[in-house]
mmCIF file with all atom_site columns, C-alpha atoms in Angstrom:
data_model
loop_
_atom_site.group_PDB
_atom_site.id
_atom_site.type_symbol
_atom_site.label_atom_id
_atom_site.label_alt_id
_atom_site.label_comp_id
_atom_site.label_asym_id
_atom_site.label_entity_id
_atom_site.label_seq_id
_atom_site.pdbx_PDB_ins_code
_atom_site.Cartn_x
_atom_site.Cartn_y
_atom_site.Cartn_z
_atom_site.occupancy
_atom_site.B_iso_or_equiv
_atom_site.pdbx_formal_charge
_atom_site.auth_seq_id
_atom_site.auth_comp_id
_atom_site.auth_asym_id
_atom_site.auth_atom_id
_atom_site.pdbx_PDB_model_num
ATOM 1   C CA . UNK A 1 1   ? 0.000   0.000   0.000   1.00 73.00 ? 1   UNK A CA 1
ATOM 2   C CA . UNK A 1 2   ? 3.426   2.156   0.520   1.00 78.00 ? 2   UNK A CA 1
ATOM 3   C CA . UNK A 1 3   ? 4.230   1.840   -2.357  1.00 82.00 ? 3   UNK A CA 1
ATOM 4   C CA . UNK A 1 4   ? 0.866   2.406   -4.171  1.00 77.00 ? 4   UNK A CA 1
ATOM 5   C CA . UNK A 1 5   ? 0.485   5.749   -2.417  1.00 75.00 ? 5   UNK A CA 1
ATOM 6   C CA . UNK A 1 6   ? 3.928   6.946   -3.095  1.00 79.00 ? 6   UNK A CA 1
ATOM 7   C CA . UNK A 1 7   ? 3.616   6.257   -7.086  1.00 79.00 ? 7   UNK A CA 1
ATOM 8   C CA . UNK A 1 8   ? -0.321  6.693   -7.674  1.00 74.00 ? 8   UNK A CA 1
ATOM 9   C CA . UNK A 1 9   ? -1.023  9.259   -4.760  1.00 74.00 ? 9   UNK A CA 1
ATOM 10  C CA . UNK A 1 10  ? 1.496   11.323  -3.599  1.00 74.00 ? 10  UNK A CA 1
ATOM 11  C CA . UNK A 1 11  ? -0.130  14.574  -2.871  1.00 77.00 ? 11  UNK A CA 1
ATOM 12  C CA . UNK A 1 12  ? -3.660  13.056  -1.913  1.00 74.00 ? 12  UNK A CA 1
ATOM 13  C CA . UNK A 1 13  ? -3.755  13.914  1.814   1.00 74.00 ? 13  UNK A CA 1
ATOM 14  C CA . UNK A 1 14  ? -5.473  10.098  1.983   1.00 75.00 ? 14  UNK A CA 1
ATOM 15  C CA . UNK A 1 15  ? -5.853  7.026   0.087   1.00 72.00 ? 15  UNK A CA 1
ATOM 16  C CA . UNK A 1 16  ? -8.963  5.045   -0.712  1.00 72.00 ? 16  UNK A CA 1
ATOM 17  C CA . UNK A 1 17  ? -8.633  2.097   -2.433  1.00 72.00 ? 17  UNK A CA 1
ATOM 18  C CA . UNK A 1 18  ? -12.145 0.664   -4.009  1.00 71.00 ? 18  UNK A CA 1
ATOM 19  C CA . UNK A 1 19  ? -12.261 -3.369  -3.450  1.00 74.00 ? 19  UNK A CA 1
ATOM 20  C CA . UNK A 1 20  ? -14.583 -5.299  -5.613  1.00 73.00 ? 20  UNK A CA 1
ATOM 21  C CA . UNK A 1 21  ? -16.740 -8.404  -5.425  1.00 73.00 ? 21  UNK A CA 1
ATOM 22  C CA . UNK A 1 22  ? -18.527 -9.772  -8.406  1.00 72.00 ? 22  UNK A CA 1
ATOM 23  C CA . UNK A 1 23  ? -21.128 -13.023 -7.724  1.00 74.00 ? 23  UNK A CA 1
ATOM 24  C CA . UNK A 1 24  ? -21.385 -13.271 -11.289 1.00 76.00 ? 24  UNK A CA 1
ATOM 25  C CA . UNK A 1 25  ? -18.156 -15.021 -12.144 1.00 80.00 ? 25  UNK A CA 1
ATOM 26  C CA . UNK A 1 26  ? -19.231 -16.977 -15.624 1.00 83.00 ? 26  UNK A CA 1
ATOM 27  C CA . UNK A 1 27  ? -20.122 -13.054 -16.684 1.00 77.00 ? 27  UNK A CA 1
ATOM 28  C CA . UNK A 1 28  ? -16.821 -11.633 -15.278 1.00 77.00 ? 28  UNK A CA 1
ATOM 29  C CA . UNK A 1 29  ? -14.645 -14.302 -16.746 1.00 81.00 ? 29  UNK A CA 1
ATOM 30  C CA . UNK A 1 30  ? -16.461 -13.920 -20.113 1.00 81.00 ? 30  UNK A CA 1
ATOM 31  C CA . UNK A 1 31  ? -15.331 -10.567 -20.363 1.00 77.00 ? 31  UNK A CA 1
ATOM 32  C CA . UNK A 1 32  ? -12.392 -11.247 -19.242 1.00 79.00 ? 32  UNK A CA 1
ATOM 33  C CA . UNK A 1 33  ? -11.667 -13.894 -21.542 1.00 83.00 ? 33  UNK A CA 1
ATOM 34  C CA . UNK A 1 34  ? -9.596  -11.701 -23.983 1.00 84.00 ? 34  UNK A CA 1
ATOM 35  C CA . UNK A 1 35  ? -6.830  -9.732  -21.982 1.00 82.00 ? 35  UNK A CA 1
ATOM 36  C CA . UNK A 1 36  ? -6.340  -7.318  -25.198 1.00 85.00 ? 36  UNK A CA 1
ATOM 37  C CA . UNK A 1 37  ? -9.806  -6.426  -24.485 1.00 84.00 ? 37  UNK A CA 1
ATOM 38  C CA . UNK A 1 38  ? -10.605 -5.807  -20.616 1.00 84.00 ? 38  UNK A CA 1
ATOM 39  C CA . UNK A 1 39  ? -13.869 -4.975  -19.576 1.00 85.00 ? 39  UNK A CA 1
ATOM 40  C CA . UNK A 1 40  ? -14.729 -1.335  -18.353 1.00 85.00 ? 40  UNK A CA 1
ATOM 41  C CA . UNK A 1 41  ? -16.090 -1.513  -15.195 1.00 85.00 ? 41  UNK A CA 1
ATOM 42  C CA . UNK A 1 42  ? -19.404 1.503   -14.656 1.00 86.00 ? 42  UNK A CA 1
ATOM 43  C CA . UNK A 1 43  ? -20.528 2.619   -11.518 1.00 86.00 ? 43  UNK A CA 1
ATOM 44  C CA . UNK A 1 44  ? -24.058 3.562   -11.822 1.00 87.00 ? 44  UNK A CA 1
ATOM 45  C CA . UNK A 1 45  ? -25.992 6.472   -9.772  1.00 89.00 ? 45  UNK A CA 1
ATOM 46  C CA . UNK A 1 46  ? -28.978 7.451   -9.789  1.00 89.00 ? 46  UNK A CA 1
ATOM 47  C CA . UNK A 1 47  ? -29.955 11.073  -9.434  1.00 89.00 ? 47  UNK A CA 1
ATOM 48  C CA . UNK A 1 48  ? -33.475 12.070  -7.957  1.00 89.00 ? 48  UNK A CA 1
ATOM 49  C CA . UNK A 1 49  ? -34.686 14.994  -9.363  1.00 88.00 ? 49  UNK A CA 1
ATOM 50  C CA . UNK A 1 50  ? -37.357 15.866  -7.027  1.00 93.00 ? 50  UNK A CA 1
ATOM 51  C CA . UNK A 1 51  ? -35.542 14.833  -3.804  1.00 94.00 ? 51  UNK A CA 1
ATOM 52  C CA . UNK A 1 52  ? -32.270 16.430  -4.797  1.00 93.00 ? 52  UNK A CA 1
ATOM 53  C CA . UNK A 1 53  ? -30.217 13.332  -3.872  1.00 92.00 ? 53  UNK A CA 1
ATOM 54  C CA . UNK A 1 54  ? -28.000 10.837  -5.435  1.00 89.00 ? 54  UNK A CA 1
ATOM 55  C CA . UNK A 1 55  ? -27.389 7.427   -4.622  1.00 90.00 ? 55  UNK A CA 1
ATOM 56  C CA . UNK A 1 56  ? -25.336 4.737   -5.768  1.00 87.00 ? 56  UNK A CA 1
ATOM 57  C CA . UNK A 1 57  ? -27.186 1.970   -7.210  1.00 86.00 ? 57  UNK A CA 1
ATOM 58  C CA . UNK A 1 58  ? -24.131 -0.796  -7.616  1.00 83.00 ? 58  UNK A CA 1
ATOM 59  C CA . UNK A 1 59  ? -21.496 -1.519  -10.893 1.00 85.00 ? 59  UNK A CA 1
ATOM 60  C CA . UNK A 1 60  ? -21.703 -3.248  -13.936 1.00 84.00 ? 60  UNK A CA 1
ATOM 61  C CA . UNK A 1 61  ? -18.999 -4.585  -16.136 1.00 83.00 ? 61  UNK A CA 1
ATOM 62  C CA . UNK A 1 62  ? -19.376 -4.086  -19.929 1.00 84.00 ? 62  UNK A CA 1
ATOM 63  C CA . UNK A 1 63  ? -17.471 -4.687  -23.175 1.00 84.00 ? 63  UNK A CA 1
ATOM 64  C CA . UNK A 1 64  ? -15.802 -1.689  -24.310 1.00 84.00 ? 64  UNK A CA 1
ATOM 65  C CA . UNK A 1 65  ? -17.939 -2.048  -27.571 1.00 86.00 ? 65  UNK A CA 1
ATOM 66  C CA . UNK A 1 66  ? -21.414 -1.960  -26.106 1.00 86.00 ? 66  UNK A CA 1
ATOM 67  C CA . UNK A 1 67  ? -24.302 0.094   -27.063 1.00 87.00 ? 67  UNK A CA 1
ATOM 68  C CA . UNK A 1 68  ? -25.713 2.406   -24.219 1.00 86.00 ? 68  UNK A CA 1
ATOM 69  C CA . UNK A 1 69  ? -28.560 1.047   -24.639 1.00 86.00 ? 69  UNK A CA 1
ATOM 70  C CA . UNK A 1 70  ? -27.715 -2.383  -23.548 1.00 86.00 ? 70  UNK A CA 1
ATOM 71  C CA . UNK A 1 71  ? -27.185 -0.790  -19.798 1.00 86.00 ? 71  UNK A CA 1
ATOM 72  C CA . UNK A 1 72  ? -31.543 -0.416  -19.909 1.00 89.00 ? 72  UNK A CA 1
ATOM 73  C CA . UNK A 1 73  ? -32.161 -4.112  -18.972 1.00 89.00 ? 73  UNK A CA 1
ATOM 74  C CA . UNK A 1 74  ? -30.090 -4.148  -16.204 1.00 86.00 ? 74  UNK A CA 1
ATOM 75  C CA . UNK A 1 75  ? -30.782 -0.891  -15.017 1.00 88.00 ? 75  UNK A CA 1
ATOM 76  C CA . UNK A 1 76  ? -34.289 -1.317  -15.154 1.00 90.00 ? 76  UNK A CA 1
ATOM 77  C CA . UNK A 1 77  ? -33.762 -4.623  -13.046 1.00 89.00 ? 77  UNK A CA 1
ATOM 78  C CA . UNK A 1 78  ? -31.967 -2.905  -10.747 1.00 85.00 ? 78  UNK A CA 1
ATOM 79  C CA . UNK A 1 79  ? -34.100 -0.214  -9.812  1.00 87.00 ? 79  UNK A CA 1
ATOM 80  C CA . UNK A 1 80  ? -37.331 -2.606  -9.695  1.00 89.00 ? 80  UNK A CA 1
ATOM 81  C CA . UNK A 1 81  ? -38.746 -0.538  -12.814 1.00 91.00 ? 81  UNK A CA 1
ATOM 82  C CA . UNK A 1 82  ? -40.953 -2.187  -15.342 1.00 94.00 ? 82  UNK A CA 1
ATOM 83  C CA . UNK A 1 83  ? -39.545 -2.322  -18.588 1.00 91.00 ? 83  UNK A CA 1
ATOM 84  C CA . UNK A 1 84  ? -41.634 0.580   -20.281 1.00 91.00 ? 84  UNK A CA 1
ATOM 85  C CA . UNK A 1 85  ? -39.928 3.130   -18.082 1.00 88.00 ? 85  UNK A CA 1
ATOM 86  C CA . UNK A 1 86  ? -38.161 5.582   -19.908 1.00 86.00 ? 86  UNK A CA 1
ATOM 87  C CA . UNK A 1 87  ? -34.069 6.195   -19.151 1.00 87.00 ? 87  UNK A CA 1
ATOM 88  C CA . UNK A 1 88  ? -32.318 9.185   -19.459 1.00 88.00 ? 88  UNK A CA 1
ATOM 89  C CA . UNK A 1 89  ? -28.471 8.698   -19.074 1.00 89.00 ? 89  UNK A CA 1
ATOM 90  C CA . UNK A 1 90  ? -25.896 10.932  -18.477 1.00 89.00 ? 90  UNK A CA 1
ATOM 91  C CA . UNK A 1 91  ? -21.873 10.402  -18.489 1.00 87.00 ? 91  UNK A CA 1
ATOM 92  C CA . UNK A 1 92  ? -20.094 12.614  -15.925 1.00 84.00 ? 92  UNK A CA 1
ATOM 93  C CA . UNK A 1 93  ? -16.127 13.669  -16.551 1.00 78.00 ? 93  UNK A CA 1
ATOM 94  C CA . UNK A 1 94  ? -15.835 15.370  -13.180 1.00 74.00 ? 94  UNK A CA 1
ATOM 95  C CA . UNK A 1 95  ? -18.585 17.125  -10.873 1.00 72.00 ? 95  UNK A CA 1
ATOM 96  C CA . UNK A 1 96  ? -18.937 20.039  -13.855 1.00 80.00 ? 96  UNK A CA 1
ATOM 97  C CA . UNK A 1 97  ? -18.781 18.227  -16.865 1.00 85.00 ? 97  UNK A CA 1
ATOM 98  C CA . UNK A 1 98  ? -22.315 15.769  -17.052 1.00 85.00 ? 98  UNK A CA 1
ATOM 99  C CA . UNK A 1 99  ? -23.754 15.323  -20.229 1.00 88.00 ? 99  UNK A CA 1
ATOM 100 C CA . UNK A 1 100 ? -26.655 13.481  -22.123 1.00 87.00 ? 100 UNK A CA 1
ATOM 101 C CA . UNK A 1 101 ? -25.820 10.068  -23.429 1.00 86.00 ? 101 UNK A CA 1
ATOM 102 C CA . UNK A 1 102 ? -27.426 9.341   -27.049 1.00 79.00 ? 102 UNK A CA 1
ATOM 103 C CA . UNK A 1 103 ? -29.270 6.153   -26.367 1.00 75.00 ? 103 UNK A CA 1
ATOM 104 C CA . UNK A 1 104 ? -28.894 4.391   -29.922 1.00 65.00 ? 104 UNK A CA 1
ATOM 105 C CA . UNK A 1 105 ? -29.887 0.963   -30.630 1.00 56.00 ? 105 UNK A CA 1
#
């Protein structure tokens, strides 16, 4: 951990290191399957608009080559939301960049 925090976090006054667990190994080691081609790992939030809060709402991995739109299922699973509800999804860079992700097919 030394070592870690000397190379990755020098000037942080503190280090957090994020620990995963993933129950869905046949899933996990299907994307990891080709090392050329490692999974991206997405945290996913969501944002309520009339309560003003955010919450996390788990982590999905995903091939680098999905569609946005393949995130609905699982999102919609997540959230116990029937399968008509409409998504909007945004991508946020840092705490001022958030935009609108195009939701292609």
């Amino acid at each position: 951990m030394d070592n870690i925090r000397n190379n990755m976090a020098a000037r942080a006054v503190d280090l957090r290191l994020y620990i995963d667990y993933n129950p869905d190994q046949a899933r996990f080691k299907a994307l990891h399957a080709d090392p050329a081609k490692p999974p991206v790992m997405i945290f996913l939030k969501y944002f309520d608009f009339a309560h003003q809060t955010l919450t996390g709402q788990g982590k999905i991995f995903v091939d680098r080559e999905d569609k946005v739109s393949s995130l609905i299922p699982y999102i919609q699973e997540k959230m116990n939301w029937p399968s008509t509800t409409p998504i909007q999804l945004y991508e946020v860079g840092h705490p001022i960049l958030i935009k609108a992700m195009w939701l292609t097919v």
